[in-house]
Structure formats: structure tokens, C-alpha cells
XYZ file of C-alpha atoms in Angstrom:
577
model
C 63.509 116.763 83.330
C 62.874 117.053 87.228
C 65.348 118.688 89.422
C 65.809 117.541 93.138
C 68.071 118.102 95.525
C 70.966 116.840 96.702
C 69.759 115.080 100.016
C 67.016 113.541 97.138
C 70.050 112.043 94.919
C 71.770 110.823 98.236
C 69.147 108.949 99.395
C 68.843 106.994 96.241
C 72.089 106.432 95.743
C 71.880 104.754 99.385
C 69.217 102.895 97.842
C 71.151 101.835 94.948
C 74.159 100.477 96.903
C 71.201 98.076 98.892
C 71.287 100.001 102.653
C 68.545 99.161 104.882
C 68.979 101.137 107.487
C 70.457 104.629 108.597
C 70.940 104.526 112.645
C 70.762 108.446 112.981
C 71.547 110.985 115.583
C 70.456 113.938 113.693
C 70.576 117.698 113.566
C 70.584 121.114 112.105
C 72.890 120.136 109.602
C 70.156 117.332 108.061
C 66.972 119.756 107.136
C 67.249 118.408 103.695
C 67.510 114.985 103.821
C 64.698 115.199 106.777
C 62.626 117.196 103.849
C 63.428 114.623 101.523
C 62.314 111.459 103.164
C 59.024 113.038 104.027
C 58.362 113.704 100.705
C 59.505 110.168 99.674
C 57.007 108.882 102.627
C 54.508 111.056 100.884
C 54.510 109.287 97.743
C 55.437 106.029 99.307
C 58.668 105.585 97.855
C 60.560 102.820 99.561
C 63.877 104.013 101.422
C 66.197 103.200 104.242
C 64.864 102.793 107.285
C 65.598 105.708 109.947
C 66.364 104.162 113.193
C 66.559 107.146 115.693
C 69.455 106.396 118.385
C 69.579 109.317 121.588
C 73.581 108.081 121.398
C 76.001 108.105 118.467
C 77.910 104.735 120.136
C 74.638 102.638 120.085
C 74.246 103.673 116.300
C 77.585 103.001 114.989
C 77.554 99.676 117.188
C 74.252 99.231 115.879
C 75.403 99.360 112.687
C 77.966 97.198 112.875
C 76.200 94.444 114.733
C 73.813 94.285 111.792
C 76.645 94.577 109.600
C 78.298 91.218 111.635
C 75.231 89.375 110.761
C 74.540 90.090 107.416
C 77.829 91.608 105.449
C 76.053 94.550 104.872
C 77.377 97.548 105.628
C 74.492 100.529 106.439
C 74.385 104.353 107.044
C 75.030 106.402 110.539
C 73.580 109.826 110.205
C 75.338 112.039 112.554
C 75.212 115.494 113.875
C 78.805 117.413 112.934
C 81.430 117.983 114.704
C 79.854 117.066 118.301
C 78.571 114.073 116.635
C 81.141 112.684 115.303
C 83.411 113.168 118.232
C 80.418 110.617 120.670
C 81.129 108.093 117.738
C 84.846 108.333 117.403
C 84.971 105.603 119.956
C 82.757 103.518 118.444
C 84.260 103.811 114.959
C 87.908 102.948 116.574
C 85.945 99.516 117.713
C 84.580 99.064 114.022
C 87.380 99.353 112.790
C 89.198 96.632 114.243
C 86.198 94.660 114.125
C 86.958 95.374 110.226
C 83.080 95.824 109.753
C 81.452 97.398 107.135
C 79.744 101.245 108.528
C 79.267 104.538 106.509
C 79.476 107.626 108.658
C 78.011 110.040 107.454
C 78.088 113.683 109.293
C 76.736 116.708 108.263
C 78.740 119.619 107.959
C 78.213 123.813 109.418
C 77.001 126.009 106.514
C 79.948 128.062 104.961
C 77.603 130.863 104.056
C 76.974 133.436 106.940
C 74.525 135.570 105.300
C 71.587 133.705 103.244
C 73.543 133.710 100.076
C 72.370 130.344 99.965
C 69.730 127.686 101.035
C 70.677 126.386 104.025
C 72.941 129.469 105.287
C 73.367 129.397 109.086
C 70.624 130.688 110.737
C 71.728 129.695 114.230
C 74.117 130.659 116.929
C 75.606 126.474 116.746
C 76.419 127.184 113.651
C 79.114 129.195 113.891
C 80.842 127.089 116.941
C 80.415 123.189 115.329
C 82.663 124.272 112.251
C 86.009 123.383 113.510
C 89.525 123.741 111.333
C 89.389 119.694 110.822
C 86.564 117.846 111.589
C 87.933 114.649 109.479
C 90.968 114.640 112.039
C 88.329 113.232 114.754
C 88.060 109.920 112.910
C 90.765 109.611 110.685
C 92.585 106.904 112.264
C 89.712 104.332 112.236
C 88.833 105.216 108.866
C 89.476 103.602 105.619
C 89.121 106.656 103.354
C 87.255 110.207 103.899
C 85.496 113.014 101.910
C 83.709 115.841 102.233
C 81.223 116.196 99.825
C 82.159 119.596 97.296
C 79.025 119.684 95.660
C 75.625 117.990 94.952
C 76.527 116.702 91.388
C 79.039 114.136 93.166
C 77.078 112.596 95.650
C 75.907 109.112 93.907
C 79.372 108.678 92.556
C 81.165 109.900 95.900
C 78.886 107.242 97.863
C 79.534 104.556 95.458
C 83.336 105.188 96.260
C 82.891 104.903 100.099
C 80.456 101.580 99.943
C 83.241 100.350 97.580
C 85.620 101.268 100.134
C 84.368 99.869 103.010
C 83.283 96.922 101.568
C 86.297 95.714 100.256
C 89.285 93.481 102.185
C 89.660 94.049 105.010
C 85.870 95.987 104.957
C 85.986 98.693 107.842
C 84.409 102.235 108.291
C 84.437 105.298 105.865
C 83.691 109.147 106.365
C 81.619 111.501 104.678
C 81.045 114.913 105.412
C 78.131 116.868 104.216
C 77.731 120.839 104.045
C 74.010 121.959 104.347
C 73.897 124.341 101.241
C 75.305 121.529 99.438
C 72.866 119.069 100.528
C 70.380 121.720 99.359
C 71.778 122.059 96.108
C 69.135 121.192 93.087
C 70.193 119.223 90.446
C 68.740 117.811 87.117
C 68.149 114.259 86.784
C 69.862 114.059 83.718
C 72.880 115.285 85.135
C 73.099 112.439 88.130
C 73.889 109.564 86.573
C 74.128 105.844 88.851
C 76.636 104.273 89.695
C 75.855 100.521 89.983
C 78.009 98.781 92.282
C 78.357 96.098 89.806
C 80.595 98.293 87.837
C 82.174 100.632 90.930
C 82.042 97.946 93.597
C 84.279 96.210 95.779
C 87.474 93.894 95.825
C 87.595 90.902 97.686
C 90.114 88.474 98.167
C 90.054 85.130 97.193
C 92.692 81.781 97.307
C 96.316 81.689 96.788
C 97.801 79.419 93.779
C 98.120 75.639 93.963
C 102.023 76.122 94.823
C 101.583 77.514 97.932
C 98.883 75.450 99.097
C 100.753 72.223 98.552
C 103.509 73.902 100.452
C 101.183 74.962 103.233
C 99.620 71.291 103.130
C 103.194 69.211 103.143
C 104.186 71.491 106.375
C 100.906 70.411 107.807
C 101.039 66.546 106.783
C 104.951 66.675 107.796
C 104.433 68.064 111.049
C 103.644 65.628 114.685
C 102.473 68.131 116.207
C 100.319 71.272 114.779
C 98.570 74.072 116.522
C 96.696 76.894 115.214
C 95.357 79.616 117.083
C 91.926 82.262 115.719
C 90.144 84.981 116.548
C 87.986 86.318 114.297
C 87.790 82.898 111.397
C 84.069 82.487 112.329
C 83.381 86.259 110.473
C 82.982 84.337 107.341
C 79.914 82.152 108.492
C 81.792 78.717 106.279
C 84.863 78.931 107.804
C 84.240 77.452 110.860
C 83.576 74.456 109.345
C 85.852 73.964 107.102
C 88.549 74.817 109.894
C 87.346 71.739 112.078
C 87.872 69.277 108.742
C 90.998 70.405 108.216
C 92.074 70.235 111.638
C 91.119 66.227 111.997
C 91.916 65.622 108.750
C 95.551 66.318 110.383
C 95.219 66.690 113.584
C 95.401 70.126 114.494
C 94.325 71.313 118.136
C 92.686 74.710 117.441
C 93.001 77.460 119.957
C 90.728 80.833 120.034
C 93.229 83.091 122.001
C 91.202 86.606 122.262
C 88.138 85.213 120.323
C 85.631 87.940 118.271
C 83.541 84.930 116.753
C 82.546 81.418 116.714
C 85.689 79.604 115.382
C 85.314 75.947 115.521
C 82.121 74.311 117.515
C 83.773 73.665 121.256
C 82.216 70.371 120.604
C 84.935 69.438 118.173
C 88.027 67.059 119.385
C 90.444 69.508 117.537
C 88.493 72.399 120.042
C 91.792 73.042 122.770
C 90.737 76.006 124.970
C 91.407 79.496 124.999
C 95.131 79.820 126.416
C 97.999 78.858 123.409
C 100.857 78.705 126.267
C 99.297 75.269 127.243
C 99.964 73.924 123.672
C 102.796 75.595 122.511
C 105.844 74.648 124.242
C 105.631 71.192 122.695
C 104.317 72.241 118.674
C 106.462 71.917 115.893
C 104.184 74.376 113.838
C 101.935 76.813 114.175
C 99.194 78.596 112.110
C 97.870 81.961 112.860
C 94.765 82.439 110.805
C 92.787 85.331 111.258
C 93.810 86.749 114.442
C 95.524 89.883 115.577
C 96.979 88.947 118.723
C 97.539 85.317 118.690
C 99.666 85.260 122.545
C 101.165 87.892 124.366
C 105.083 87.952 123.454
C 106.226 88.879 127.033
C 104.726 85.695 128.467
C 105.372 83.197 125.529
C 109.361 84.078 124.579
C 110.267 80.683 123.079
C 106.763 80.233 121.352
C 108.397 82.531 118.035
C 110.953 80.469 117.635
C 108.948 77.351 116.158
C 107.720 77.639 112.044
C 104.787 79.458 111.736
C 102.354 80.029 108.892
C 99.839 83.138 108.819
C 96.479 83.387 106.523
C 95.091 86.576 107.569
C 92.257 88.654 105.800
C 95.263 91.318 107.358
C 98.651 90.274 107.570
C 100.414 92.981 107.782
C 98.447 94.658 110.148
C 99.490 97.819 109.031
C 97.083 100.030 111.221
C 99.221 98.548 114.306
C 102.547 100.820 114.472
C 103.940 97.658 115.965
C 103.061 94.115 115.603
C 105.982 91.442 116.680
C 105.010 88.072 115.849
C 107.196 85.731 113.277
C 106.367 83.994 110.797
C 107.543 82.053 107.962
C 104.848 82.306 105.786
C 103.154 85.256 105.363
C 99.466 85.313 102.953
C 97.162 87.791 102.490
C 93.394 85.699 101.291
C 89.858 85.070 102.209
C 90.771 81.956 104.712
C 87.244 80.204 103.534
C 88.663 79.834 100.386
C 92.076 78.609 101.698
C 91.014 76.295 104.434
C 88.788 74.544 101.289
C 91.792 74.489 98.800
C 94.103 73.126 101.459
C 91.224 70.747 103.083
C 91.014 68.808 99.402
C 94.812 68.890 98.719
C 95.172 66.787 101.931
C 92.637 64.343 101.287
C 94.003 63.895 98.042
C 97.554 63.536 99.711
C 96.349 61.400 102.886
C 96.854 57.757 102.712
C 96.086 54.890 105.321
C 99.480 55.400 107.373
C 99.146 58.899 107.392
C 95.148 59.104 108.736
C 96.465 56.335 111.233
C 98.998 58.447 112.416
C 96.380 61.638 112.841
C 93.749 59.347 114.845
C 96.930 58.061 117.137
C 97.459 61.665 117.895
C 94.239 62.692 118.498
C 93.630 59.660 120.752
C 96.318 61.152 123.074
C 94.557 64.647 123.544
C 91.807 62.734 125.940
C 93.663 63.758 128.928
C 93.932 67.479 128.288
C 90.345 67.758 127.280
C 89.183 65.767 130.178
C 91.325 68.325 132.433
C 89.603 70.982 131.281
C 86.410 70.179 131.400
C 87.263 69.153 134.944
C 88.622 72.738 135.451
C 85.964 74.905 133.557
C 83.430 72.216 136.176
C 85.330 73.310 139.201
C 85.619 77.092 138.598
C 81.891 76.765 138.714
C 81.419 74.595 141.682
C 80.765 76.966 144.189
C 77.878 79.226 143.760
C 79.325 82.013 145.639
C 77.931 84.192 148.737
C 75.276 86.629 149.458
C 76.669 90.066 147.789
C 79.622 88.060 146.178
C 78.247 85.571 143.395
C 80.777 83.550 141.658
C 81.090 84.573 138.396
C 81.571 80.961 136.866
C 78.232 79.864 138.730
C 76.765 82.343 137.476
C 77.574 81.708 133.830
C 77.074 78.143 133.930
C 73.169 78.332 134.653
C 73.134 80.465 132.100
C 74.942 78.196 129.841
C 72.349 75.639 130.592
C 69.576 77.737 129.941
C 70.417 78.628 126.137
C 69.726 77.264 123.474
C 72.612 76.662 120.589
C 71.066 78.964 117.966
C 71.274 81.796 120.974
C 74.215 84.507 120.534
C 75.903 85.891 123.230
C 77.596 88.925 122.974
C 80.530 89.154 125.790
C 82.003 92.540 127.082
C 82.658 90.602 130.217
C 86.015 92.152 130.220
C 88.051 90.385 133.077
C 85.355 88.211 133.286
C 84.941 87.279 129.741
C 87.681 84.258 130.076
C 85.105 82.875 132.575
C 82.290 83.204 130.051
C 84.193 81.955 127.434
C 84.970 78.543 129.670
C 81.267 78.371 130.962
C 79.363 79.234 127.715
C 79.305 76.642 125.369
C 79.161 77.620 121.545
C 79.121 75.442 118.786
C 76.894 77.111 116.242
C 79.014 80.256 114.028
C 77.706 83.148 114.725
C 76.704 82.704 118.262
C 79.469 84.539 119.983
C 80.603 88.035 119.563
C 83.975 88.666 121.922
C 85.864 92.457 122.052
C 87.793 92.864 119.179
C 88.260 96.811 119.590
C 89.458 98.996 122.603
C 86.755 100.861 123.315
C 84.325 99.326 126.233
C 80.545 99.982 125.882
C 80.413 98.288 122.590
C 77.696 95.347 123.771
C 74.541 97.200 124.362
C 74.677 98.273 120.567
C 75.745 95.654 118.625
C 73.079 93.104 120.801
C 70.813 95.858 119.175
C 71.990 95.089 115.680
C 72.261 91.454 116.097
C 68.635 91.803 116.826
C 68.104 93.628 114.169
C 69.130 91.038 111.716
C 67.906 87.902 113.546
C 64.294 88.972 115.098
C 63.834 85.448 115.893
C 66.970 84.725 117.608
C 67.523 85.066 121.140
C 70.269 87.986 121.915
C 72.322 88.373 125.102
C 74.298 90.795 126.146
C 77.070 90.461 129.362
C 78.484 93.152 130.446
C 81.011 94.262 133.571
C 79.592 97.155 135.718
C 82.723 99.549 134.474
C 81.476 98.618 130.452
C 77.779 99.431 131.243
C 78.581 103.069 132.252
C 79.796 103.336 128.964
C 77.310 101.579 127.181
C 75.007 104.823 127.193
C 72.449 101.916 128.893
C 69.669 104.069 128.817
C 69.816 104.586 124.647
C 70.067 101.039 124.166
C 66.745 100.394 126.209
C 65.330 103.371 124.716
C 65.845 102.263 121.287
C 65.041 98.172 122.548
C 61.629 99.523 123.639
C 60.251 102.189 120.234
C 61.445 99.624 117.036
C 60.636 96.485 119.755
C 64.317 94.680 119.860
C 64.036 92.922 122.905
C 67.418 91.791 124.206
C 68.626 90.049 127.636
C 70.911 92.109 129.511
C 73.179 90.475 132.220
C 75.196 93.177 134.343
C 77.851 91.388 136.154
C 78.619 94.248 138.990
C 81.905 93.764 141.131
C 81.955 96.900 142.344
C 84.802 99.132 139.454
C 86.924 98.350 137.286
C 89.092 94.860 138.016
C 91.069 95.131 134.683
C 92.613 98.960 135.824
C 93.402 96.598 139.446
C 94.799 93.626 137.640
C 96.834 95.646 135.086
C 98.773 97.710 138.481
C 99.167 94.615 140.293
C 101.043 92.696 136.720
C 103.299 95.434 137.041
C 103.872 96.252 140.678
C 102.923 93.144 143.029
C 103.988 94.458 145.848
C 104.270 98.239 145.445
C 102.305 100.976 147.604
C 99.069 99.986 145.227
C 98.779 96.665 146.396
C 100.323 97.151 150.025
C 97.414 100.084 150.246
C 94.719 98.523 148.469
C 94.642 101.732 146.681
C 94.046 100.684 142.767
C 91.940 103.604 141.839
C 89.419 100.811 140.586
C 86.254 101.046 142.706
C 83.268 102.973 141.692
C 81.400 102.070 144.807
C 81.902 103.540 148.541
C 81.004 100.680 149.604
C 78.703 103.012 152.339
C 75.842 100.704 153.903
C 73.552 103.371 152.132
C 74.488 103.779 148.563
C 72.445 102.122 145.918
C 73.512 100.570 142.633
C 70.758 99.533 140.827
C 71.681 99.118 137.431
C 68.839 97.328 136.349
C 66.404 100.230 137.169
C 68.030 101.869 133.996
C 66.336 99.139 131.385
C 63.067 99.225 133.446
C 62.687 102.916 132.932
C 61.939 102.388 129.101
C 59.636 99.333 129.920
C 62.383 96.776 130.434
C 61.681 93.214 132.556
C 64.571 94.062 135.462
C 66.070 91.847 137.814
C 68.577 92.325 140.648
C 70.032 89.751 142.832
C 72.521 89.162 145.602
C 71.798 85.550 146.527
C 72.892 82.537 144.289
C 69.983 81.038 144.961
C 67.859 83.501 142.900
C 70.009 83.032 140.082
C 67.992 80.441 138.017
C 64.730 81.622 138.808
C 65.671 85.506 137.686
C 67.032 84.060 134.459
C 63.844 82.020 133.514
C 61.814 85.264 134.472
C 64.256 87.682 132.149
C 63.904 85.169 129.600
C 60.252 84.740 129.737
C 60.614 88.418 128.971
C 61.994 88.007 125.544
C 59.599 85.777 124.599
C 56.670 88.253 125.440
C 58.618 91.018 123.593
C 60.298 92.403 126.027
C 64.158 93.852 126.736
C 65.328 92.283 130.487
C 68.379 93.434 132.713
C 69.923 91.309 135.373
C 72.053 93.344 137.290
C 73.758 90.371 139.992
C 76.330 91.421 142.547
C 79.374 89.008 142.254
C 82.551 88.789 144.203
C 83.563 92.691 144.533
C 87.440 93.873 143.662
């Protein structure tokens, strides 16, 4: 029999468990597995594809935005210690994304003196082996291990895929010594292990009891609400939510949305803000969503029957969570929404659908009003160095095609996007979910990844794009070609740092001083910001304007870009803190 080494057996194992792609930042610690996949080039043996990112946040996010498209979760190779610390953040955003990611990092030798292969040989070395490396991640982790010897690695990685893909999916840790990654091993003493027999758990429905208690509240109540977030992960759901909610009449609310939940073309479709709707529901539903209103502005709202069908109910990564309800179910909501969908058609008679289309009939004013709101937000275009935001968006809006996704780290302006962007298609929108900013750049990337023919765009706040490591993301746009369309929407700092002190102290020295500790601009007649020059450096299309007349012309030439194969940046100056 043939005897490899470790990094050999690890790579097939990744193979086995169906990754693509490994989104690597690598270094010392990876000789092995760097040996290994030449060798495998050498005899052209198909494996993962390496995907080299200069940042550990745009691979994780890369990861996970490919991860959001197809519910495959796929490798991140990084670099010990140091590594794993530049994609802590990223992980922490993952994991409330509750997406699918292996993290791998490699590990310091032990040995100090060549007892082994792969001893250190290098001053790092000895200063990247800390007490606790795990202790970096371990919050935003589902489960970790460090790998104790070569013999365990196909079985140890068929544990974490089976972790991370299972309910709720989310990220999992693996650490990786260098001598062990060395270690040679007969093939008759590494066994597979299928995923078929050590895969994941999923959830499914809940039994017929429930759901014909779930569907009398529903039928019984005049006047139902539910509010999302993140429904639209399972690409179905959608859907099926919209049917249910005119088969009962049920205005739908995405407070705080991460995905499509229901096309904003639907009649059930109410907005964004729940404190419109709820002070006159009788019941409420909270499916998938982690933050459904904000308790200190919506005190009566708890005290009306609520139902929750959460992937996560419990929540029990949040220390504190605060929000009532009656009935509390753990299930894959797809699979709910359908069982409770044909228990009420089942149930629904002539009075009862007469009843529903009454009540729908007198939601026309409230939808007119805000379509008359969303249209006056975006009325005025805005003045030379201050472009209205809502302008802005809604050229955009007009300029996109349904099928396009939009990825919004718009931060305090993302409420505007969500009003001015229209999406009706799952899958097309992809809102913050985790609280780390610079997420956008590379999840676009990973979006892009999995939809080559689809049309990505990213917007982004000024304070977000700092953090974004912008110039990785255009570096790795421009060497594996994954043109996206980058909108920078620049006011000058960080609004959400000013908003948050002025919430808490309207009229304290802050605001009397105009002294937020927000601006990241002088403001100096000769400092330049030109954001955009960041994306052309690695061959990107860039645009900057200060005039809202330029506005639709620079978006036809950006996207003209993407259709030749090219990344774009539009970095546009809007009204300043």
C-alpha cells in the first residue's frame, strides 16, 4: 500500500465532503498541503480550488457569500494565530449569518529541534504559538479541534462539515500542527468517512397538532402580522410565506432584513418598520428573525399572542433575548409554512376567504402612503457635494434588473436602500445580519462566485469601506475575473456613532458642540477622498461624483463595466454628517 501524508488525506477528505473551494491566506504553517496540491496538479487530480485572498475578512466573507448561494459550506485556509485573529471578525458575522464556513488554521510546530518534519525552522515560529489560539474564535464557533495526529484527519473533518452543516449551520475550527500535517500514513489505515453515514441533521416540520393549532390562531385572528428577517435563506420559503399570508391575510413585515422575504410586489408586502402595524394586531408571528422590534420603543407590542418558528428559537448564543411568545418551535419554516399553507385551504370556506379579501381591500391606503413616502424621500436629487441618498438609490433601482442582487452594508443608510430598491426575486438581497462592518466587499465576491452570470452590487457607507480591506476585494475581483459594482456612499464618518449619541443625549455637550467623534474628514479645502481610486488600482472601471446630475450617466458607465468583465466603484459624495 502507498503512504501519503497527512495534508494528502486532508485534501481528499475535503474532496469527499464535496468543497469547491478553499479561500486561503496562507503561510509557514501550510508547506505540506502546498506540497500536496502540486503534486495532485502534477498528476491532474481534481481538487478544491485555491482562491488566494491578501485579507482573511474577504475569505471568510467569501466563503460565506458562496455558501448563501449555494448551501455549501467551503474551506478558509488561514495562517495561525495572526490569521485567525484578521478573521475573528468575519467569523462573528458568519456566525449570525448561521452560514456554513470551515476555518481551518495551521498551527506553530511543537518540535524546536528537527526531531520531526516540519520542526520550526524560523524565528515566527516561536512567537505565533500562543497559550490558546482556539480562545480567538470560540464564541462564533459551533465546535473546535485541533488536529492530534494525521490518522484522524478524514474522520475529524467529517465531524466539523457535519457540524457546521447541521441546524442552525454556522462556522467550525480546526487547527493544524505542521509535523502533523507532515505525518505519513498508509492508505489502509485512513479509512472515509462518507457524509451519508457521518453527515448532518436538519430540521424538518412539527406534528399535525400543532399546526392545526398554529392555523386556528391564524384563521381566528382579524388582524395578523408577522415580521422576518432571514425566511428568504431557504430559497422556497419566500413563496410559500406570500400564500399563506393571502390565504389569511397576513401583512408581512421584514424588520432588520438579511434576505429576500416575500417579493415587495406582494399585497401582504407592509414595509420595513413593525411599530406601524402593531398597535392594532391581535397576533403576531415571528418567523425567522432575531430581532423582530426594538423593546424600548415598542412596550405594549409584547403584550399581544405571539407565535415564533425559528430555525433558532432560543437564541441561545444571545446572553439576553426579551421577546414573548406563546408559542415557541424550533423547524425548518419551508416545511412549516407548506404544512400550515394546506391545513388552511383545507379549513377555508367561502365566508372565511370573503372575510380575508375584505381585509386586504382595506390595506390600499397604507400601501398607497408608502409608496407616496418612499416617492418623496427621493424627490429631490440633492446638491453639489451633498447627494440625496434616496435619489441616489432610486436611479439605481431603475437601472437593475430583478434577477440582480444587491448586497447592502448601507448602514444608516440601508433603510433608504431598502425603501428605494425594489426586490421581488429570493435571493436578490443580502442585508447585515452580523456586527462586524466590512462584510460587503467579500460576500459580493462569493455571490459572484456562485452566480457568474448574475449581476452583483455591493453598497457600502464610507466608515464600512475602510473596513472592507477594499483593496483585497479588487485584488481578488481582478486575478479569478469576479467583476462586481461597487457603490461607496461617502458622507463624510460614521453617522451611526452620531445618531447613536444623539438617541441618548439630545441635547448634551455632543450635540450642543457638534462634537460626535464621527467625522473622518477635515473637511480642509485640500484633502482628497477618493475612494474609488482604490478599485482602479487593480484594473477597476472607477467613478466619482459630486453632482446629481452625473448620477445616471456614471451608473450606465460602471455597469457597462460588468458587462465587459470588469469590477466598477462609484464613490458619490452625499449629504455629509
Amino acid at each position: 500500500m502507498a503512504r501519503y501524508s497527512a495534508a494528502h488525506y486532508l485534501i481528499s477528505a475535503l474532496v469527499d465532503l464535496g468543497i469547491e473551494y478553499i479561500f486561503a491566506n496562507l503561510g509557514t504553517d501550510y508547506v505540506s498541503i502546498i506540497e500536496e496540491l502540486a503534486r495532485w496538479d502534477s498528476e491532474g487530480r481534481p481538487h478544491p480550488k485555491v482562491i488566494l485572498c491578501p485579507h482573511e475578512v474577504v475569505a471568510v466573507h467569501m466563503a460565506g457569500g458562496f455558501a448563501m448561494a449555494t448551501g455549501k459550506g467551503q474551506a478558509v485556509f488561514v495562517h495561525v494565530d495572526a490569521g485567525t485573529a484578521n478573521a475573528c471578525m468575519a467569523i462573528q458575522n458568519m456566525f449570525r449569518y448561521r452560514l456554513p464556513v470551515l476555518l481551518c488554521a495551521g498551527k506553530a510546530p511543537f518540535t524546536l529541534r528537527g526531531e520531526l518534519t516540519g520542526s520550526r525552522d524560523t524565528y515566527v515560529h516561536f512567537v505565533q504559538d500562543p497559550f490558546d489560539m482556539a480562545s480567538i474564535v470560540r464564541p462564533y464557533v459551533k465546535w473546535e479541534y485541533a488536529l492530534p495526529s494525521g490518522v484522524v484527519v478524514r474522520e475529524a473533518l467529517a465531524r466539523a462539515s457535519a457540524f457546521m452543516q447541521s441546524d442552525p449551520q454556522g462556522p467550525v475550527y480546526m487547527m493544524l500542527p505542521r509535523e502533523t500535517l507532515a505525518e505519513t500514513w498508509d492508505e489502509s489505515e485512513m479509512p472515509a468517512y462518507p457524509p451519508a453515514r457521518f453527515g448532518d441533521v436538519r430540521t424538518g416540520g412539527i406534528d399535525p397538532a400543532r399546526v392545526e393549532q398554529i392555523a386556528d390562531a391564524l384563521m381566528t385572528a382579524s388582524n395578523p402580522v408577522a415580521i422576518t428577517s432571514y425566511l428568504g435563506r431557504n430559497p422556497g420559503a419566500p413563496a410559500l410565506l406570500d400564500q399563506l399570508a393571502q390565504a389569511c391575510g397576513i401583512r408581512v413585515v421584514e424588520f432588520n432584513a438579511v434576505h429576500t422575504n416575500i417579493s415587495q410586489d406582494s399585497p401582504c408586502f407592509a414595509g420595513f418598520d413593525p411599530t406601524l402595524l402593531l398597535k392594532d394586531a391581535d397576533l403576531g408571528l415571528l418567523i425567522d428573525t432575531d430581532v423582530p422590534y426594538l423593546p424600548q420603543s415598542s412596550k405594549s407590542i409584547g403584550t399581544i399572542p405571539w407565535i415564533q418558528i425559528d430555525i433558532d428559537p432560543l437564541k441561545a448564543d444571545f446572553p439576553m433575548w426579551g421577546f414573548p411568545t406563546d408559542v415557541r418551535i424550533q423547524a425548518n419554516t419551508e416545511v412549516v409554512l407548506a404544512q400550515l399553507l394546506a391545513v388552511i385551504e383545507a379549513k377555508s370556506d367561502d365566508a372565511f376567504r370573503q372575510r380575508v379579501r375584505e381585509r386586504m381591500a382595506g390595506w390600499g391606503s397604507f400601501k398607497k402612503n408608502l409608496v407616496e413616502k418612499f416617492a418623496k424621500a427621493a424627490a429631490s436629487p440633492g446638491v453639489e457635494g451633498a447627494i440625496n441618498p434616496a435619489h441616489l438609490l432610486a436611479l439605481l433601482n431603475r437601472k437593475l434588473s430583478p434577477d440582480d442582487v444587491v448586497v447592502n452594508e448601507a448602514i444608516r443608510n440601508g433603510p433608504i436602500l431598502q425603501d428605494q430598491v425594489r426586490r421581488t426575486i429570493p435571493g436578490t438581497y443580502v442585508g447585515l445580519a452580523g456586527g462586524g462592518l466590512g462584510y460587503s466587499g467579500g460576500l459580493a465576491l462569493g455571490l459572484k462566485l456562485a452566480h457568474p452570470q448574475r449581476r452583483i452590487v455591493q453598497v457600502i457607507g464610507d466608515g464600512g469601506f475602510h473596513f472592507s480591506s477594499p483593496d483585497s476585494v479588487f485584488a481578488v475581483a481582478q486575478q479569478y475575473e469576479l467583476p462586481i459594482f461597487t457603490i461607496v456612499l461617502d458622507n463624510g464618518g460614521w453617522q451611526a456613532v452620531k445618531s447613536s449619541v444623539q438617541r441618548v443625549y439630545p441635547e448634551g455637550y455632543a450635540a450642543k458642540f457638534d462634537a460626535f467623534q464621527s467625522l473622518l474628514t477635515s473637511r480642509r479645502q485640500d484633502e482628497k477622498r477618493h475612494f474609488s481610486e482604490l478599485g482602479r488600482a487593480f484594473g477597476a472601471h472607477a467613478e466619482r461624483i459630486v453632482r446629481p446630475e452625473d448620477i445616471e450617466a456614471a451608473i450606465d458607465r460602471c455597469l457597462a463595466a460588468l458587462a465587459d468583465g470588469r469590477a466598477a466603484v462609484l464613490h458619490a459624495h452625499i449629504t455629509p454628517l
